[in-house]
PDB file of C-alpha atoms and ligand atoms in Angstrom:
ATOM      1  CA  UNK A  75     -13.557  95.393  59.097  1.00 47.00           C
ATOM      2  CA  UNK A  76     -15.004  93.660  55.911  1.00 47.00           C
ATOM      3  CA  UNK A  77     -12.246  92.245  53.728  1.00 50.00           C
ATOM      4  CA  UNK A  78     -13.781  93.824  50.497  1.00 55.00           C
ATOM      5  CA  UNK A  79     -12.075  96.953  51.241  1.00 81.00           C
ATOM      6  CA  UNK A  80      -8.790  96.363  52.618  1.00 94.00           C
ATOM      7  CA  UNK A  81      -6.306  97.273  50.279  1.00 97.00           C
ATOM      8  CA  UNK A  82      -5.036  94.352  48.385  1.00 97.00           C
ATOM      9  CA  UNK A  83      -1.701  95.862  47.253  1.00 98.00           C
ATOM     10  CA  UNK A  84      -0.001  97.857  49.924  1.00 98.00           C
ATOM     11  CA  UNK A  85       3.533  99.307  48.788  1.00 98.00           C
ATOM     12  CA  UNK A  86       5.725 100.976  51.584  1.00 98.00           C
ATOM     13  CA  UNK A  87       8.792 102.429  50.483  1.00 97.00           C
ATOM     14  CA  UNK A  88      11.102 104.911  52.280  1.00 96.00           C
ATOM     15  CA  UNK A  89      14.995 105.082  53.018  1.00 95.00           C
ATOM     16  CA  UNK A  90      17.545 102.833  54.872  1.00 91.00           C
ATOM     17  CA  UNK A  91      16.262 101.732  58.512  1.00 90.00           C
ATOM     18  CA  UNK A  92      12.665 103.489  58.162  1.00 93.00           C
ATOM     19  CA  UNK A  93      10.802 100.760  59.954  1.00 91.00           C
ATOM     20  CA  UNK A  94       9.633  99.428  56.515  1.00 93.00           C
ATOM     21  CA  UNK A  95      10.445  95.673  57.285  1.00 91.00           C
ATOM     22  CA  UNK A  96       9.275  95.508  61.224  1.00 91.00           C
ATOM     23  CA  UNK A  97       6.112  97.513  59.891  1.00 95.00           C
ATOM     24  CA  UNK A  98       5.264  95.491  56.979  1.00 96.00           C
ATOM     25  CA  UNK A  99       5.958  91.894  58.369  1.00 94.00           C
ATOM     26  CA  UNK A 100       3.121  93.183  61.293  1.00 96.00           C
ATOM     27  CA  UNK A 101       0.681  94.683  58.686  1.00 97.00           C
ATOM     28  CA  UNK A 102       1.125  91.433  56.789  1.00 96.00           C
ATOM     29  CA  UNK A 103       0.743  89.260  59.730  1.00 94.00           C
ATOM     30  CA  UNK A 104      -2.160  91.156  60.814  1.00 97.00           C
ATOM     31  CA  UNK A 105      -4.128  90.974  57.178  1.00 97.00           C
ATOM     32  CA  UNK A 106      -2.934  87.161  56.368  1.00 96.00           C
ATOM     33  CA  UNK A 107      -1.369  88.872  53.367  1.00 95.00           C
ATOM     34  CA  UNK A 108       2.334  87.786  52.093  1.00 92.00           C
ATOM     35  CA  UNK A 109       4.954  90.285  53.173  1.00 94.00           C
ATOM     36  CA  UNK A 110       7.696  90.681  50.623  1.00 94.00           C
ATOM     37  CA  UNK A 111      10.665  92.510  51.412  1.00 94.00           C
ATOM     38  CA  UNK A 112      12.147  93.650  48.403  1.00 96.00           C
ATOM     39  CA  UNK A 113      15.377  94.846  49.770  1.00 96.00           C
ATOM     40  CA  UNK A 114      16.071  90.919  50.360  1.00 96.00           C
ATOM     41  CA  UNK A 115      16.485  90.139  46.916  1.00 97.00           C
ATOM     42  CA  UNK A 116      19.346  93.119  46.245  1.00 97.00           C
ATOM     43  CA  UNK A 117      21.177  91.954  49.103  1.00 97.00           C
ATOM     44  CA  UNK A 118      21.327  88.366  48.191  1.00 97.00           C
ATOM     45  CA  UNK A 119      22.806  89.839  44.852  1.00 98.00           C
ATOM     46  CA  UNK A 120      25.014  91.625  46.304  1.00 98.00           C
ATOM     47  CA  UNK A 121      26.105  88.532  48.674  1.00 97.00           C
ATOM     48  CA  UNK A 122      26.644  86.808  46.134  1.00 97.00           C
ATOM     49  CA  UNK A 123      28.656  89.255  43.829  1.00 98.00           C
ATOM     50  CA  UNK A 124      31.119  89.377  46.289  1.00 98.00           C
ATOM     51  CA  UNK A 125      30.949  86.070  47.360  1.00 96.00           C
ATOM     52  CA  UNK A 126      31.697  85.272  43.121  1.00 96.00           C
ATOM     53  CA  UNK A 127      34.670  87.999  43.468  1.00 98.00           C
ATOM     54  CA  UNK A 128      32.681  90.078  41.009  1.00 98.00           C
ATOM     55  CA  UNK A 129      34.353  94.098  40.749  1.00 98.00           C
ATOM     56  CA  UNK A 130      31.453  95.897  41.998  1.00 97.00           C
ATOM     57  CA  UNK A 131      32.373  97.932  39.049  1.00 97.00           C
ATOM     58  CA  UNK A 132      31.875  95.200  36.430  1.00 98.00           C
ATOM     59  CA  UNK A 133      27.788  95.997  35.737  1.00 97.00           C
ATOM     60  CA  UNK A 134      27.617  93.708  33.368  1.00 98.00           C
ATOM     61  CA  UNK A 135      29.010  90.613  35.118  1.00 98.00           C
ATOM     62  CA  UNK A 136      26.427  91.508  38.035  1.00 98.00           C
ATOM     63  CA  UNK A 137      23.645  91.942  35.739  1.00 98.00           C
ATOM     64  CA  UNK A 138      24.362  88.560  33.975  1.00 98.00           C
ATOM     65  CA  UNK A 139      24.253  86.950  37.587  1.00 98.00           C
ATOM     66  CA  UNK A 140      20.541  88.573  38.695  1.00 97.00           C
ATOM     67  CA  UNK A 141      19.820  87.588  34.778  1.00 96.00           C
ATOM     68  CA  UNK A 142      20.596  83.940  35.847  1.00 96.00           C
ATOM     69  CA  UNK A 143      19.730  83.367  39.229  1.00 94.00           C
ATOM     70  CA  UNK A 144      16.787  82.848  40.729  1.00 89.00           C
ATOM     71  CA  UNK A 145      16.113  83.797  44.402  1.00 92.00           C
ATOM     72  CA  UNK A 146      13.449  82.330  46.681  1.00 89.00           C
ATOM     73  CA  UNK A 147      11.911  84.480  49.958  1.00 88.00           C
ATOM     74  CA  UNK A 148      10.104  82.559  51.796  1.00 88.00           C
ATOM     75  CA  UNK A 149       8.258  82.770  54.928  1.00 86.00           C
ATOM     76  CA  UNK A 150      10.691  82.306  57.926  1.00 89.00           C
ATOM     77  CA  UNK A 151      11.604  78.953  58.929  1.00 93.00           C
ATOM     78  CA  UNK A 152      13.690  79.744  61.956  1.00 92.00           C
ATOM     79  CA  UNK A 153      12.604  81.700  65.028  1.00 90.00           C
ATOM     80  CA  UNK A 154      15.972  83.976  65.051  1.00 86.00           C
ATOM     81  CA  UNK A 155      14.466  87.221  64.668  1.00 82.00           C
ATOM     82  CA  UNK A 156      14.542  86.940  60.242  1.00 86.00           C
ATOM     83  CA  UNK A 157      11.142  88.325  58.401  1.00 85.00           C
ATOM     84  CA  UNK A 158      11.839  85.821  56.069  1.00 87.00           C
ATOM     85  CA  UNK A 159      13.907  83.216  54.667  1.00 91.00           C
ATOM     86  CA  UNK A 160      16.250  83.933  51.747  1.00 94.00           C
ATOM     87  CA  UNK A 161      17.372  81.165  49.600  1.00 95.00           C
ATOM     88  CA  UNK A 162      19.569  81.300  46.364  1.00 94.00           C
ATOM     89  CA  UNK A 163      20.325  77.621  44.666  1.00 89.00           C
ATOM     90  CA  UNK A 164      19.252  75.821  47.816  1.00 91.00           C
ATOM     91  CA  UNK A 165      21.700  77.574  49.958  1.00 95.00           C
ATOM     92  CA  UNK A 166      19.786  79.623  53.411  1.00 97.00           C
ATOM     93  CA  UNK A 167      21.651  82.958  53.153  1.00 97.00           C
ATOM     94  CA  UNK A 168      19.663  85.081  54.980  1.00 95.00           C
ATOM     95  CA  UNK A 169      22.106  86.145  57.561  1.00 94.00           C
ATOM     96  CA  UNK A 170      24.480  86.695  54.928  1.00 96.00           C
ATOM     97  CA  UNK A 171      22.783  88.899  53.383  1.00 96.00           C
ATOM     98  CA  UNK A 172      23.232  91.501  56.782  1.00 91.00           C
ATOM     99  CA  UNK A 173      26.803  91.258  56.404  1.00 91.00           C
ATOM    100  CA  UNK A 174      28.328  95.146  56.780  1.00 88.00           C
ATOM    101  CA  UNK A 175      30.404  94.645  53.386  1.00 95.00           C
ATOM    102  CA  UNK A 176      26.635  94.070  51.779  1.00 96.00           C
ATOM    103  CA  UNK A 177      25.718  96.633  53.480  1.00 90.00           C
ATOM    104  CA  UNK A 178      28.319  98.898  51.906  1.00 91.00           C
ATOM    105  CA  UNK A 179      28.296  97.710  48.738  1.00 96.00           C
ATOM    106  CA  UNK A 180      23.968  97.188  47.732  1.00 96.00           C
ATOM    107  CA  UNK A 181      23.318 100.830  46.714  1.00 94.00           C
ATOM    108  CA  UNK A 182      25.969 100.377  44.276  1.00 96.00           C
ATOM    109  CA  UNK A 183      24.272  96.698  42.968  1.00 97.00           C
ATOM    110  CA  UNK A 184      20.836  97.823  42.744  1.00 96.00           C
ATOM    111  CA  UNK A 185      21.622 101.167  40.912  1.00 95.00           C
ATOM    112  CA  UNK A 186      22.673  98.966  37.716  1.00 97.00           C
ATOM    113  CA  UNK A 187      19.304  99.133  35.623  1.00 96.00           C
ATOM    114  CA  UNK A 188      19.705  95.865  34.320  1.00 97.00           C
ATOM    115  CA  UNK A 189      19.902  94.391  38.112  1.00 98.00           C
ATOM    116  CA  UNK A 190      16.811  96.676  38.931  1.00 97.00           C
ATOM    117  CA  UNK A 191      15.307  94.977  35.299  1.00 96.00           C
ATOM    118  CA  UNK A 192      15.594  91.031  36.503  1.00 96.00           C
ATOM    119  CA  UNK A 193      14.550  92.117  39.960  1.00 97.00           C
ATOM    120  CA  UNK A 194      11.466  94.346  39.584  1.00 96.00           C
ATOM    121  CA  UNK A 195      10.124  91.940  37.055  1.00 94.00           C
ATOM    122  CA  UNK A 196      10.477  89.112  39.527  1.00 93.00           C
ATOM    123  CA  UNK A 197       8.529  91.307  42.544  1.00 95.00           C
ATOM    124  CA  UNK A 198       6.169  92.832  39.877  1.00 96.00           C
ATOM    125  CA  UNK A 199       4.655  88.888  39.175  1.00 92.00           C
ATOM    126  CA  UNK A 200       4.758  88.186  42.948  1.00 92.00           C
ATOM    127  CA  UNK A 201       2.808  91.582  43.843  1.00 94.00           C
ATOM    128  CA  UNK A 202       0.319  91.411  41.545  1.00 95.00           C
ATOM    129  CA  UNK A 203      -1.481  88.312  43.348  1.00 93.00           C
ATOM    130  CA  UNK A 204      -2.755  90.972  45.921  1.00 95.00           C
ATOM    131  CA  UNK A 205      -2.680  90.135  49.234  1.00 96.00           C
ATOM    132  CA  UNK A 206       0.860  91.488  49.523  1.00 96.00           C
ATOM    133  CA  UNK A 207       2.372  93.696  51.260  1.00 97.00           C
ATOM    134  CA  UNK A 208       5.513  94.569  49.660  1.00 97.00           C
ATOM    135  CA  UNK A 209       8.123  97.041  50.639  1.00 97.00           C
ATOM    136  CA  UNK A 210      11.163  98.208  49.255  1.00 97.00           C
ATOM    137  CA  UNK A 211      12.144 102.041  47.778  1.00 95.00           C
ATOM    138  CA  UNK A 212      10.155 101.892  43.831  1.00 97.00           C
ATOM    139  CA  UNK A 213       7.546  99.672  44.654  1.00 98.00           C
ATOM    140  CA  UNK A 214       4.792 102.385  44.684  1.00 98.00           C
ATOM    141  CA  UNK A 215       6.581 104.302  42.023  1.00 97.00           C
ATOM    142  CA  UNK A 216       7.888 101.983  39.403  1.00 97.00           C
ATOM    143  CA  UNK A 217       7.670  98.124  40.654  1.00 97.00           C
ATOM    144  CA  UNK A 218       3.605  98.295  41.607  1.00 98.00           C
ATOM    145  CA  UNK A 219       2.335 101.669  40.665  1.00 98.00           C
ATOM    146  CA  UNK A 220      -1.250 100.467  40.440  1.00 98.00           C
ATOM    147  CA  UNK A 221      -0.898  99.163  44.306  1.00 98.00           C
ATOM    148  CA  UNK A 222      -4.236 100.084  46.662  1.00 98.00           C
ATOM    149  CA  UNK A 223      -2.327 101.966  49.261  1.00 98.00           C
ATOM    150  CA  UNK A 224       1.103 103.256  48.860  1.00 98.00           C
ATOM    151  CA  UNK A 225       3.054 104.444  52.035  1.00 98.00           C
ATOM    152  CA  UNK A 226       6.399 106.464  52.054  1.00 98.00           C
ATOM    153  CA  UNK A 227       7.627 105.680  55.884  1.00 97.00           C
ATOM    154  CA  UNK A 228      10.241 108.505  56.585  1.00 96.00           C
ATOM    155  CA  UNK A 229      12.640 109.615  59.891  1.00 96.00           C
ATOM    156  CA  UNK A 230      15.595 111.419  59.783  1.00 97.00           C
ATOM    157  CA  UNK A 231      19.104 110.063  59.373  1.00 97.00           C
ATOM    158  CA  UNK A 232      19.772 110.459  63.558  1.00 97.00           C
ATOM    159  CA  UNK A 233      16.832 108.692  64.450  1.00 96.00           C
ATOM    160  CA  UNK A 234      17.569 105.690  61.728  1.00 96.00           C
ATOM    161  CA  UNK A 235      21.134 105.287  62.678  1.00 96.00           C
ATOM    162  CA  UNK A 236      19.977 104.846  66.183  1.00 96.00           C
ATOM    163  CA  UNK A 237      17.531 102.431  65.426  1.00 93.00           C
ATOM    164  CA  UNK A 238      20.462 100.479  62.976  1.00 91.00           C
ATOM    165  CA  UNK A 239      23.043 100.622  65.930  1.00 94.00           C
ATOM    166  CA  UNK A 240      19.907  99.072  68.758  1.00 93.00           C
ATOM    167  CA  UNK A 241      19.134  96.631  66.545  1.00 87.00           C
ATOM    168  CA  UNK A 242      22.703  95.377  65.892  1.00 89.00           C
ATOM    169  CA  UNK A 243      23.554  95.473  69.314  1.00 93.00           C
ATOM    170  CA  UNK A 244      20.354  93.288  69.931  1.00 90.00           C
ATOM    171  CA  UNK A 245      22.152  90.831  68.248  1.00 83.00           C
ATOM    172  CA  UNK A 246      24.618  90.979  70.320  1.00 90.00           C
ATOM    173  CA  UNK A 247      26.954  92.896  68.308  1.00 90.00           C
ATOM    174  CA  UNK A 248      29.224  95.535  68.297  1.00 92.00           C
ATOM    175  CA  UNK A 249      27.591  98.937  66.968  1.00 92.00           C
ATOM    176  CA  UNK A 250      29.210 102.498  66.210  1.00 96.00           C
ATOM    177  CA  UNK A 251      26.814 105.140  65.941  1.00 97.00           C
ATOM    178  CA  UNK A 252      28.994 107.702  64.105  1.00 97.00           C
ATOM    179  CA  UNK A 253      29.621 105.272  61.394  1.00 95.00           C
ATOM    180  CA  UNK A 254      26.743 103.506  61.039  1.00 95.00           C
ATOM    181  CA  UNK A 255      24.944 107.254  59.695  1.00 96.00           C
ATOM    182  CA  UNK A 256      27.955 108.335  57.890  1.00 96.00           C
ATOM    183  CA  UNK A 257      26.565 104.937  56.098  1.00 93.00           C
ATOM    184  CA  UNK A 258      22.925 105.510  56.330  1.00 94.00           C
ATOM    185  CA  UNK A 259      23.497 108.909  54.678  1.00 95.00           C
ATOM    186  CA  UNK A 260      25.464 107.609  52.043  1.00 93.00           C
ATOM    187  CA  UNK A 261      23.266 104.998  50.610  1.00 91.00           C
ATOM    188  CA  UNK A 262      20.341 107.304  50.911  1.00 93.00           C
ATOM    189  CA  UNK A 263      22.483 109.682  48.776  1.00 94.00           C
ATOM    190  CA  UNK A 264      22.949 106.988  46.704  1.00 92.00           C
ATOM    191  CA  UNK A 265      19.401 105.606  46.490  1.00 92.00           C
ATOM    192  CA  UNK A 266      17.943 108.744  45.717  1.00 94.00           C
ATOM    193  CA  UNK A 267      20.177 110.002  43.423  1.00 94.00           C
ATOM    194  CA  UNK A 268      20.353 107.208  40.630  1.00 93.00           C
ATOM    195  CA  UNK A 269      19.465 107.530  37.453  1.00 92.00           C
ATOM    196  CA  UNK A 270      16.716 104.236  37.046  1.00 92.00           C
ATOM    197  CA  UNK A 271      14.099 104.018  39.630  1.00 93.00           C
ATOM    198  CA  UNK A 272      14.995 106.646  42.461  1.00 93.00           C
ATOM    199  CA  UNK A 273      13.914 106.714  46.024  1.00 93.00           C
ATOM    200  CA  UNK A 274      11.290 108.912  46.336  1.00 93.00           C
ATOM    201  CA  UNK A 275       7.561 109.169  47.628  1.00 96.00           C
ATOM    202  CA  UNK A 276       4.945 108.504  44.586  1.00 97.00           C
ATOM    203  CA  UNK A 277       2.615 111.581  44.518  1.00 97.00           C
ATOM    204  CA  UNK A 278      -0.302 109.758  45.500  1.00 97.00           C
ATOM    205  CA  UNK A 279       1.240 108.215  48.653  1.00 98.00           C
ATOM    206  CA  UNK A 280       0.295 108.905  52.106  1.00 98.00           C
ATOM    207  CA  UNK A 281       3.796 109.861  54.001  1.00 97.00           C
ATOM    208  CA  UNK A 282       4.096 108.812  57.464  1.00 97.00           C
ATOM    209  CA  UNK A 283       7.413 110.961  59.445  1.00 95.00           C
ATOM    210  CA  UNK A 284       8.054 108.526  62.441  1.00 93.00           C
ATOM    211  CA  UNK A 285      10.359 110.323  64.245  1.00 93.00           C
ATOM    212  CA  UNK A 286       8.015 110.829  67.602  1.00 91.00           C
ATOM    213  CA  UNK A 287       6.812 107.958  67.027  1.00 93.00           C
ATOM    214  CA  UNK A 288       7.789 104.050  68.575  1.00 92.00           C
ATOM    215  CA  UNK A 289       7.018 101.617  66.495  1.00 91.00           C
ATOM    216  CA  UNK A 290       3.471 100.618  67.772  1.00 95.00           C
ATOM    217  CA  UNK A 291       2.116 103.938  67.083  1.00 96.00           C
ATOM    218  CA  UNK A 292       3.179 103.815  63.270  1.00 96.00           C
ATOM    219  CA  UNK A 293       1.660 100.450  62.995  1.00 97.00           C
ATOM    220  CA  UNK A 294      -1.263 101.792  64.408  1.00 97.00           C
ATOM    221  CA  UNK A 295      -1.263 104.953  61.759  1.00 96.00           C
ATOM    222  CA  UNK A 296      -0.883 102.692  58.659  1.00 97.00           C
ATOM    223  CA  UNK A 297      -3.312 100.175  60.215  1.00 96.00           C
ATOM    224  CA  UNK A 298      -6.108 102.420  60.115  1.00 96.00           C
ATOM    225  CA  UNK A 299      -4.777 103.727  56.249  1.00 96.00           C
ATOM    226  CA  UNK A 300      -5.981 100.234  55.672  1.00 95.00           C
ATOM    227  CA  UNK A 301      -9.489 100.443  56.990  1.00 87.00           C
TER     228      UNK A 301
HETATM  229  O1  CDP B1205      16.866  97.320  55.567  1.00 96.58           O
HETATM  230  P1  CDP B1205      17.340  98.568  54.878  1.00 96.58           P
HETATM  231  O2  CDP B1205      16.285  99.639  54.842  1.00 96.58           O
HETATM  232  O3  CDP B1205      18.639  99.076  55.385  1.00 96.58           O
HETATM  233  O4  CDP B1205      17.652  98.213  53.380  1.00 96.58           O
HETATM  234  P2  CDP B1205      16.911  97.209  52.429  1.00 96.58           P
HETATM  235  O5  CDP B1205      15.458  97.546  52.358  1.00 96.58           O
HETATM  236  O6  CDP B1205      17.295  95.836  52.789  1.00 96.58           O
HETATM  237  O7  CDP B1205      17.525  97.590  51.013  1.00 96.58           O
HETATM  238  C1  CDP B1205      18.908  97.486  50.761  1.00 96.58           C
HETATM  239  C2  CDP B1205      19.255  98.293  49.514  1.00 96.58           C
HETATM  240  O8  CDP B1205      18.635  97.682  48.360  1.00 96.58           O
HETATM  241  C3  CDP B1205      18.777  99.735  49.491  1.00 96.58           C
HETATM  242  O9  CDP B1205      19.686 100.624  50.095  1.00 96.58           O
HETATM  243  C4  CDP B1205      18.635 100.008  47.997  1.00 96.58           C
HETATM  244  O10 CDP B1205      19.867 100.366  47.441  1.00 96.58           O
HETATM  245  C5  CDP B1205      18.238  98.659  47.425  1.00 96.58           C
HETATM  246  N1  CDP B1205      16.783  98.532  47.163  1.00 96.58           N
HETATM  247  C6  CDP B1205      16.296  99.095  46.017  1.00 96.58           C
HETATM  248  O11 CDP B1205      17.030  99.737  45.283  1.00 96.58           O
HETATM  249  N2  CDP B1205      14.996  98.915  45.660  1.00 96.58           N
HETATM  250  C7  CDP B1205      14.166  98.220  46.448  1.00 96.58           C
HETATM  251  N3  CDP B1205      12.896  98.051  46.059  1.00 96.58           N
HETATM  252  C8  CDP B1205      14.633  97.674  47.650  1.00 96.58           C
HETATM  253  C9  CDP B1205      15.963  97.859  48.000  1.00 96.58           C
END
């Protein structure tokens, strides 16, 4: 494979528990590119929103704090199963940033346009270095729109909510299914349905439906996208 034509950009975006991160970090690791999660940087808002007692009503307030702080991903430093480290004023918050109350609350944080201003602009600078890979749920349609390759990784609500509650209880912790897709389904709802910067597939990317497939084969499938 000559390195000329790989890809230098690759953006995968798709909804809540796709596969995006476990995907990406291999593609990157694979290529020697940079993986970026994207996702990373709304959560560590969020974290620290509610961390600040912020009203996750208050836009404003929350935009002022992605406005002002400045959030570091780095490559992983511990092997604890992270993709990356996340770092806000010298602080290691990445396992914070799993919490369930982020998890309730991040749709909410990243549909304020002035959150999804200070952020993008951030990952934009990052991604245009090449030799990214860079995942998140705009990044072929509003963050990178020029990337090389542009994947939309998709499976159905069941099959992500299964792969949430395996993952959690990998951890060691307590998982219920039933509420961990009434949760999936409502931050999809609320990704795709926000005014700034929607989920959706970019028309010129190549859609990949993993729902037969294990995780090996869909690396496999966006693999040879690359070649
Ligand atoms: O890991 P998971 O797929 O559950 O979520 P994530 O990628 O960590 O993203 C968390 C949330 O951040 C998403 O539900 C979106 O609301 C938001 N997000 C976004 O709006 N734009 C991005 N580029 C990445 C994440």
């Amino acid at each position: 494979m000559s390195e000329k034509q790989l890809p230098s950009i690759i953006a995968i975006d798709g909804p809540a528990a796709s596969g995006k991160s476990t995907i990406g970090k291999r593609l990157a690791d694979t290529l020697d590119y940079l993986f970026f999660d994207t996702g990373v940087m709304y959560r560590a808002i969020t974290w620290l929103a509610l961390q600040r007692g912020l009203d996750m009503c208050n836009g404003a307030a929350i935009t002022t704090l992605a406005e002002s702080v400045s959030i570091d991903v780095l490559p992983p430093s511990q092997a604890d199963g992270r993709a990356c480290d996340v770092v806000v004023e010298g602080q290691d918050i990445t396992w914070e940033t799993r919490r369930p109350e982020v998890d309730a609350n991040v749709s909410v944080v990243a549909a304020y346009p002035g959150v999804r201003r200070a952020l993008s602009a951030q990952q934009r600078r990052i991604g245009q270095r090449g030799r990214v890979v860079m995942v998140g749920r705009d990044i072929g349609t509003v963050v990178l729109p020029e990337a090389d390759l542009k994947i939309y990784l998709d499976a159905s609500a069941e099959e992500r909510a299964r792969r949430r509650c395996d993952e959690i209880i990998a951890r060691g912790e307590w998982a219920d299914y039933d509420e961990i897709l009434a949760k999936v389904i409502e931050r999809d709802r609320i990704d795709s349905t926000r005014d700034v910067a929607p989920l959706k597939a970019a028309d010129d990317a190549v859609v990949v439906d993993s729902d037969h497939l294990n995780a090996d084969e869909v690396f496999q499938q966006i693999l040879a996208l690359c070649k």
